[in-house]
mmCIF file of C-alpha atoms and ligand atoms in Angstrom:
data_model
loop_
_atom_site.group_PDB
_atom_site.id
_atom_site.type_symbol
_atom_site.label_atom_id
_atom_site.label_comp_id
_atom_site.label_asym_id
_atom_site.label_seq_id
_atom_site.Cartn_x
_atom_site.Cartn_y
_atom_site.Cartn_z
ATOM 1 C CA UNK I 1 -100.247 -39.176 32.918
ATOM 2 C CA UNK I 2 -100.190 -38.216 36.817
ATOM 3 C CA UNK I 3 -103.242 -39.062 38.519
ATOM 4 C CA UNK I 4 -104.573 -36.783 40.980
ATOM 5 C CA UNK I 5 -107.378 -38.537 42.390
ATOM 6 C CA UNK I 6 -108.091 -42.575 43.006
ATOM 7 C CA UNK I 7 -109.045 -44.218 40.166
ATOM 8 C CA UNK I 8 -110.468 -48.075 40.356
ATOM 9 C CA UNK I 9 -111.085 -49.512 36.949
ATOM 10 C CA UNK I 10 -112.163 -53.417 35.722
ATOM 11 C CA UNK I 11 -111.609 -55.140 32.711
ATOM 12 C CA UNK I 12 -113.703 -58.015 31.621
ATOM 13 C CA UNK I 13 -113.701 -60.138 28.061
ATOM 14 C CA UNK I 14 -113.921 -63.588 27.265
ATOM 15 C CA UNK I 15 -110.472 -65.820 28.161
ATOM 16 C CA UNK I 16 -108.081 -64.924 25.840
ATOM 17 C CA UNK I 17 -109.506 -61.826 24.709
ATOM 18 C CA UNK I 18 -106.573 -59.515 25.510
ATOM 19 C CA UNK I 19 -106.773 -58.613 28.802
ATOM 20 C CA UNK I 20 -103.767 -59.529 30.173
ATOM 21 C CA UNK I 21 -101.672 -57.745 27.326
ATOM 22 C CA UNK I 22 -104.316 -54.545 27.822
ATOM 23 C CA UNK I 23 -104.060 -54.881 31.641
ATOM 24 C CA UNK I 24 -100.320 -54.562 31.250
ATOM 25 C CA UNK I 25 -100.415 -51.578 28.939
ATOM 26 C CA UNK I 26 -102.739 -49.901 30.940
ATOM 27 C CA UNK I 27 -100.760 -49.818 34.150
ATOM 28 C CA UNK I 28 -97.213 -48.830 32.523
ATOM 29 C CA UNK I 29 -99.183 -45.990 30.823
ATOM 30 C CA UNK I 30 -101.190 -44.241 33.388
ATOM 31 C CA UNK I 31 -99.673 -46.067 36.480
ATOM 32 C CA UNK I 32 -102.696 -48.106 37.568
ATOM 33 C CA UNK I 33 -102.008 -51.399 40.106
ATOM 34 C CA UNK I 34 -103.059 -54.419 38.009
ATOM 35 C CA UNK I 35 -104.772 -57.304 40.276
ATOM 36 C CA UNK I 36 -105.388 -60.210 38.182
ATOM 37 C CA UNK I 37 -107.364 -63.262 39.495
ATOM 38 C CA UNK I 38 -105.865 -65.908 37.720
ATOM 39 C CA UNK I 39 -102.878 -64.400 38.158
ATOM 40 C CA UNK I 40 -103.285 -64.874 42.102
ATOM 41 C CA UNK I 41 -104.727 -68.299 41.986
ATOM 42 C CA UNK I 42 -101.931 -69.569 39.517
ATOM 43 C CA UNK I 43 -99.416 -68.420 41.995
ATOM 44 C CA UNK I 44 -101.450 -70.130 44.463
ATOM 45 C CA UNK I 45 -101.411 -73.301 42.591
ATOM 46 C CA UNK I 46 -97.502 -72.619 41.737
ATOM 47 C CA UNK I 47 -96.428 -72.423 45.358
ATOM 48 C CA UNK I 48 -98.522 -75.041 46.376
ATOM 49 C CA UNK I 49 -100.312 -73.338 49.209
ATOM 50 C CA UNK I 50 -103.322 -75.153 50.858
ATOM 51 C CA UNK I 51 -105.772 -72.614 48.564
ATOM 52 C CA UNK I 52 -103.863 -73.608 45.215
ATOM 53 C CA UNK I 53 -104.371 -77.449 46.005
ATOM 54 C CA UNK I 54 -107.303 -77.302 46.643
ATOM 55 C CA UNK I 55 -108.655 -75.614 43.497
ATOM 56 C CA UNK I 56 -106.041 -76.540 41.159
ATOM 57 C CA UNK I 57 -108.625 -79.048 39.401
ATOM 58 C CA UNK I 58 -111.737 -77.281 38.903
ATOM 59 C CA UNK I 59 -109.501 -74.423 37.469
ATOM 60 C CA UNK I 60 -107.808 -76.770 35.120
ATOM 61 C CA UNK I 61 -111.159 -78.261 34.130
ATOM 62 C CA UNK I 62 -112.451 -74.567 33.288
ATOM 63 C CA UNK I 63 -114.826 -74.366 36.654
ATOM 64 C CA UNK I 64 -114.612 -70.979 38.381
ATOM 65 C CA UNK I 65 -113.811 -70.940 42.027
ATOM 66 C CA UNK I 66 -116.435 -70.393 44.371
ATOM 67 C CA UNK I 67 -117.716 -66.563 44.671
ATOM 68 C CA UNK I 68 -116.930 -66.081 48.071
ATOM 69 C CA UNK I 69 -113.526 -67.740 47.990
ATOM 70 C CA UNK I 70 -112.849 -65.127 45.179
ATOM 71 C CA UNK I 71 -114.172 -62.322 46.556
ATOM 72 C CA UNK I 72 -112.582 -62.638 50.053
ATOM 73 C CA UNK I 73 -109.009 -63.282 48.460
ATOM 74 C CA UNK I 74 -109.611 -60.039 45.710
ATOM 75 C CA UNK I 75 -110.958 -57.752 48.592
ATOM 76 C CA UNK I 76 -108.395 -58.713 51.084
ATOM 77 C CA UNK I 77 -105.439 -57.682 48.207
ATOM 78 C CA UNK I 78 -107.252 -54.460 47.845
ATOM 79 C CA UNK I 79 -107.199 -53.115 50.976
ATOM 80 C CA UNK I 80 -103.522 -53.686 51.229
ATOM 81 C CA UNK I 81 -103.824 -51.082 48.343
ATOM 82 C CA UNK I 82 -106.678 -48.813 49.411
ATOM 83 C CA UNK I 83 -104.677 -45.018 48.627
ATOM 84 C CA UNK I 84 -103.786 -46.605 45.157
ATOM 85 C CA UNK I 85 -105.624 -46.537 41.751
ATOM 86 C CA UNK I 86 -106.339 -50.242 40.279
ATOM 87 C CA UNK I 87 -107.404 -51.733 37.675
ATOM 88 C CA UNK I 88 -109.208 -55.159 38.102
ATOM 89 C CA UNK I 89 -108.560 -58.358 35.463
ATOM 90 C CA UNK I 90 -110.457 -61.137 35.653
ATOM 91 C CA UNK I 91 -112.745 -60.264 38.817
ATOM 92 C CA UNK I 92 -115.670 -59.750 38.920
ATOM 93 C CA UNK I 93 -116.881 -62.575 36.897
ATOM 94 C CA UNK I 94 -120.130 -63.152 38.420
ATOM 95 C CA UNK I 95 -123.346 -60.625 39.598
ATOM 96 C CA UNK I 96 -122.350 -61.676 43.116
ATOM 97 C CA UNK I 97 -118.627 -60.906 43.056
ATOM 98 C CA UNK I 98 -119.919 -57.166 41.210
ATOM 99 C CA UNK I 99 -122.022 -57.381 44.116
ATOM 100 C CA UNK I 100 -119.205 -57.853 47.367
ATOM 101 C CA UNK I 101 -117.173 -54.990 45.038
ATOM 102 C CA UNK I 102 -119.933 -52.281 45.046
ATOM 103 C CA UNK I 103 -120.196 -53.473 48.695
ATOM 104 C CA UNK I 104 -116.923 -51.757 49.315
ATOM 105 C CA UNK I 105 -115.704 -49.419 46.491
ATOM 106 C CA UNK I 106 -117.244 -48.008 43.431
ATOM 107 C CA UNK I 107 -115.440 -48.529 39.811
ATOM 108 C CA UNK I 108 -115.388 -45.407 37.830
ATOM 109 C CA UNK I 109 -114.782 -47.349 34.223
ATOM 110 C CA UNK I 110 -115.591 -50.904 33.394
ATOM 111 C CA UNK I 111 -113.616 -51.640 30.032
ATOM 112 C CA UNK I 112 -115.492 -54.517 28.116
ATOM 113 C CA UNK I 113 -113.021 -56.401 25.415
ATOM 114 C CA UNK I 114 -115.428 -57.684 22.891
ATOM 115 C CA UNK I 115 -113.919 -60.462 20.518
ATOM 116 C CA UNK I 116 -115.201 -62.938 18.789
ATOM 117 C CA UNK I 117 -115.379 -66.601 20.269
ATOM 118 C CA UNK I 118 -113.761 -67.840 16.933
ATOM 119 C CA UNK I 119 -110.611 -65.647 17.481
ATOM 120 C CA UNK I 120 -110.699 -66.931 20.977
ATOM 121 C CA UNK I 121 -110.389 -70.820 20.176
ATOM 122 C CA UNK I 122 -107.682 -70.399 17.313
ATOM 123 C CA UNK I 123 -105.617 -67.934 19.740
ATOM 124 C CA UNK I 124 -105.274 -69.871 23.191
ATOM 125 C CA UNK I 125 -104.409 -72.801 22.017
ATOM 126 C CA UNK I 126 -101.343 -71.694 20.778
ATOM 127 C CA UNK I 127 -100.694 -69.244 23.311
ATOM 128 C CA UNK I 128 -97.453 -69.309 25.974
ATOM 129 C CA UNK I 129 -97.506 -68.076 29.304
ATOM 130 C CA UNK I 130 -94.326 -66.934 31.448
ATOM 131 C CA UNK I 131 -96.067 -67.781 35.220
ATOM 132 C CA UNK I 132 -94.515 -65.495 37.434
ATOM 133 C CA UNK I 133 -95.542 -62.535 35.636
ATOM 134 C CA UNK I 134 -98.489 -63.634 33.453
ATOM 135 C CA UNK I 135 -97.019 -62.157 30.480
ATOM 136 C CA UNK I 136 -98.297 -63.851 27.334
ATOM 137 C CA UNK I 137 -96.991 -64.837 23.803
ATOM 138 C CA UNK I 138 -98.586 -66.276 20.695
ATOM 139 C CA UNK I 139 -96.246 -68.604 18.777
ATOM 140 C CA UNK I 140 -98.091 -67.475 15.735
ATOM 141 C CA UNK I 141 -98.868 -63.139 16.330
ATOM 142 C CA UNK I 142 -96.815 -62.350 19.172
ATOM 143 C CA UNK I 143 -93.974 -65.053 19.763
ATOM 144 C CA UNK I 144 -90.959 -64.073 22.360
ATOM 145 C CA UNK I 145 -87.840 -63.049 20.933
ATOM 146 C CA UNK I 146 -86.192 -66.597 21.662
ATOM 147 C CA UNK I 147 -88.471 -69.432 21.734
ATOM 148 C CA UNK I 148 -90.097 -70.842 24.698
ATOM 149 C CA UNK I 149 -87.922 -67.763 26.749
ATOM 150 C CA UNK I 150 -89.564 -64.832 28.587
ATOM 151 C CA UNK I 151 -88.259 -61.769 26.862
ATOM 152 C CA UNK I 152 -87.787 -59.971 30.389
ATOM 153 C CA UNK I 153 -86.631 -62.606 32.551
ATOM 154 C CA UNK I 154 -85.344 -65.383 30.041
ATOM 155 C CA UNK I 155 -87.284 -68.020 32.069
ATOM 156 C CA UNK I 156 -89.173 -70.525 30.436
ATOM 157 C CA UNK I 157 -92.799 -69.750 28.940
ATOM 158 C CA UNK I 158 -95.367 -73.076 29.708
ATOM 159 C CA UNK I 159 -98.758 -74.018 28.218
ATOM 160 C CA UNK I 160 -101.330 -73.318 30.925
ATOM 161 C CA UNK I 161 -102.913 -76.143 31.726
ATOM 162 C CA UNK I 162 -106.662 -74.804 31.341
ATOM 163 C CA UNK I 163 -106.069 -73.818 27.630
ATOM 164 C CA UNK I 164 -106.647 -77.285 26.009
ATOM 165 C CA UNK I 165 -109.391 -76.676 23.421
ATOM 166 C CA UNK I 166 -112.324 -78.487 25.625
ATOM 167 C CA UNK I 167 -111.065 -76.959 28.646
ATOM 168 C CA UNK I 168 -111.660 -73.462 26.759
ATOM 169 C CA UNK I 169 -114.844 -74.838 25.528
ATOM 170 C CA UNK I 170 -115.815 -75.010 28.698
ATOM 171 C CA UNK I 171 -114.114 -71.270 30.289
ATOM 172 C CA UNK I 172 -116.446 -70.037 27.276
ATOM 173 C CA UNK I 173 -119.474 -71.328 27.638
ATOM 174 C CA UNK I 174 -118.830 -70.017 31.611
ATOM 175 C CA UNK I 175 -118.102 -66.841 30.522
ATOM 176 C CA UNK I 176 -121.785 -66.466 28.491
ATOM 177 C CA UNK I 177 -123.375 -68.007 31.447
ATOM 178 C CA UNK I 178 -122.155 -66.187 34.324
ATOM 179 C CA UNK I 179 -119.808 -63.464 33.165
ATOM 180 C CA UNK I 180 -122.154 -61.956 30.355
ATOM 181 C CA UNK I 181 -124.703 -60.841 33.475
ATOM 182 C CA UNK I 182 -122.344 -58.513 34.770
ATOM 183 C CA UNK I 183 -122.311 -56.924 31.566
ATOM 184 C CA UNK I 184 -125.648 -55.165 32.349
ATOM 185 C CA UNK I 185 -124.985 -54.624 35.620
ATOM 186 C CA UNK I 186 -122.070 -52.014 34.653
ATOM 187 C CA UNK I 187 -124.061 -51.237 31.476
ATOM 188 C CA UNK I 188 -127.044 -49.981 33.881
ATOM 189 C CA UNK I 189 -124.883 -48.140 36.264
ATOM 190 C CA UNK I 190 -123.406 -46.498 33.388
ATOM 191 C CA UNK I 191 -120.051 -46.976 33.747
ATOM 192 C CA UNK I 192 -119.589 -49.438 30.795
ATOM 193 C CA UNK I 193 -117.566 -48.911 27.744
ATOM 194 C CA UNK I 194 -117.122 -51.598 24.957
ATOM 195 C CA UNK I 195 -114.436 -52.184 22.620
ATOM 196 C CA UNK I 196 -114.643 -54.639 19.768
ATOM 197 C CA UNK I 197 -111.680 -56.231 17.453
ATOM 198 C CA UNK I 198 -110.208 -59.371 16.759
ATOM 199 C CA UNK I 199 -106.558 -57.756 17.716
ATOM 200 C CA UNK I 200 -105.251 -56.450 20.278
ATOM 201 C CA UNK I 201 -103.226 -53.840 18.509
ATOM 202 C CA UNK I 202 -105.892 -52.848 16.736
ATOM 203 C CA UNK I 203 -107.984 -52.624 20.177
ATOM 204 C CA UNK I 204 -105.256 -50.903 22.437
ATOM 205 C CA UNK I 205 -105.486 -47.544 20.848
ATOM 206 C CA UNK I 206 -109.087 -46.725 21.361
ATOM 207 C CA UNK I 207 -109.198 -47.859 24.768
ATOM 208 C CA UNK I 208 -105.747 -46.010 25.911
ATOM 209 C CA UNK I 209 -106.970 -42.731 23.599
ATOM 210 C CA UNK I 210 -110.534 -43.010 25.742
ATOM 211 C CA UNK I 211 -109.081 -43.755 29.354
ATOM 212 C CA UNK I 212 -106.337 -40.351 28.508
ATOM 213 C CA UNK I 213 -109.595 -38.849 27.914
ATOM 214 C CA UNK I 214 -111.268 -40.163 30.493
ATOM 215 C CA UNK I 215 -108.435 -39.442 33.243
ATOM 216 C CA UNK I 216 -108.069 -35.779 32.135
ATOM 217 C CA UNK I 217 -111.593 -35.033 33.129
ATOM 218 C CA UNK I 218 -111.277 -36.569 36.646
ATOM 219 C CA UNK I 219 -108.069 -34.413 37.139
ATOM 220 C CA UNK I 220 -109.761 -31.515 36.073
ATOM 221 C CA UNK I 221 -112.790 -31.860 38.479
ATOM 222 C CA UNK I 222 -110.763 -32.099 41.488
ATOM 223 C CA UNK I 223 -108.214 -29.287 40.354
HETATM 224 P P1 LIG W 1 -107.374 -65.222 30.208
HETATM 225 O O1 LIG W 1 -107.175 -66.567 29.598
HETATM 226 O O2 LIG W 1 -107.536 -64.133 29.214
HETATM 227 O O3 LIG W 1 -106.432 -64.895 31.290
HETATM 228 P P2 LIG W 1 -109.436 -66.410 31.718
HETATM 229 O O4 LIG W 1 -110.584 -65.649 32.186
HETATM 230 O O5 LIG W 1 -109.749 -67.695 31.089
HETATM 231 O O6 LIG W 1 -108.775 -65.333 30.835
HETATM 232 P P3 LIG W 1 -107.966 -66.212 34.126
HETATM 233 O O7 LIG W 1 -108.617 -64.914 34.382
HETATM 234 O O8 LIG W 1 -106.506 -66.283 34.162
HETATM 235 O O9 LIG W 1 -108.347 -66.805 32.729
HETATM 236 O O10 LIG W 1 -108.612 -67.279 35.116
HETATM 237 C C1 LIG W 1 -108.265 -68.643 35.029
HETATM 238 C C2 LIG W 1 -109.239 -69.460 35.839
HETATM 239 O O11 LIG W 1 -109.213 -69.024 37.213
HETATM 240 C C3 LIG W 1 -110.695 -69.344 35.432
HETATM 241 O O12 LIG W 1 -111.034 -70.212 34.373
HETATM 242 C C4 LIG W 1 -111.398 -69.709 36.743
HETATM 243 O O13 LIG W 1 -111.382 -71.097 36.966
HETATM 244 C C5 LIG W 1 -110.519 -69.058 37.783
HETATM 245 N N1 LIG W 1 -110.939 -67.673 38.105
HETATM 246 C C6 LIG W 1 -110.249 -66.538 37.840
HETATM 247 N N2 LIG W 1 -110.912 -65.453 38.267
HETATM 248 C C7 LIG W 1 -112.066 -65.905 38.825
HETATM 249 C C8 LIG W 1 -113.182 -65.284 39.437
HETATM 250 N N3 LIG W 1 -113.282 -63.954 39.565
HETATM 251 N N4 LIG W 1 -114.178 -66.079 39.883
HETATM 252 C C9 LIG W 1 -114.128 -67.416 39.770
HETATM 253 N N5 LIG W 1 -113.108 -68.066 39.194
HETATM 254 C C10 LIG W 1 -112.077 -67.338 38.733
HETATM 255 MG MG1 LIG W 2 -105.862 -63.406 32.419
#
């Protein structure tokens, strides 16, 4: 679909609830820019600049990196992309980040993955992660086609270091804390929409059957 008008969408779910994989889908289909966070501070922490030392630890322990650290680093990559539609992954996590974001631009759709925290445990602890593009694999649902290989690039797939189990202990009981909030706050402004599975196969055609839906409207107000 051929968007006629700027679009700025967010995904938020619980670590390892799909939205990566979504995220992915999502921009191939209707041509949004994907910005993931942990995308940006893993390549931080991958080409060892000052900002990836620094928080490499608290990430790997499951902490999440100061607000205005994240915000400033997230809004910065968006102007660089102001004319474009986005879709957000994995920012904002906290009331303050939705804050700095409403500061600056308002999100027309705020997709919500809701999945159970049991799914969540058994899944990232067996999940594989090819760092340069932050595609993902699932030795037991979604493995590559060879083992420990990228399908795209054929470079090697690695464990991230933040999904040992207390680690995601930890990146859960953050995301009921701090990431829940923000929740209402899209819920309020009306702009929320929920989704709830256990798969993400099972998930993907709701969400890409209500953004078609969704997108054809917004065309159709500015034609
Ligand atoms: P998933 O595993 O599905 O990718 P996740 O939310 O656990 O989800 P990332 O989004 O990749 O993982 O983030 C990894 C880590 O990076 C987080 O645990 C946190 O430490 C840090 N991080 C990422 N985004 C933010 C943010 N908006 N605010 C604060 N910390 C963040
Ligand atoms: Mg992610």
């Amino acid at each position: 679909m051929v968007l006629q008008r700027i679009f700025r969408a967010v995904i938020i779910g619980p670590p390892g609830s799909g939205k990566g994989t979504v995220s992915g889908r999502i921009s191939k289909s209707f041509g949004l820019k994907h910005i993931s966070s942990g995308d940006i501070l893993r390549a931080n922490i991958n080409a060892k600049t000052e900002l990836g030392l620094l928080l490499k630890s608290s990430i790997d322990r499951g902490q999440l990196v100061p607000d205005h650290v994240m915000s400033r680093l997230i809004l910065t990559d968006l102007r660089a992309i102001e004319q474009s539609s986005w879709l957000l992954d994995g920012f904002p996590r906290t009331v303050t980040q939705a804050d700095s974001l409403d500061q600056v631009y308002s999100v027309d759709t705020v997709i919500n993955l809701n999945v159970p925290f049991h799914t969540i445990k058994e899944r990232l602890t067996s999940r594989w992660t090819h760092l340069p593009s932050g595609r993902v694999y699932n030795i037991d649902f979604n493995p590559p086609k060879v083992p420990g290989r990228d399908d795209v690039t054929g470079e090697p797939l690695v464990q991230r270091d933040d999904d040992t189990p207390d680690t995601v202990t930890r990146r859960l009981k953050a995301y009921e804390t701090q990431t829940e909030p923000v929740l209402e706050y899209y819920r309020s402004k009306g702009v929320l929409e929920t989704f709830s599975g256990t798969e993400t196969n099972k998930i993907w055609p709701h969400v890409e059957t209500f953004l078609h839906k969704k997108l054809s409207v917004l065309n159709h107000s500015v034609a």
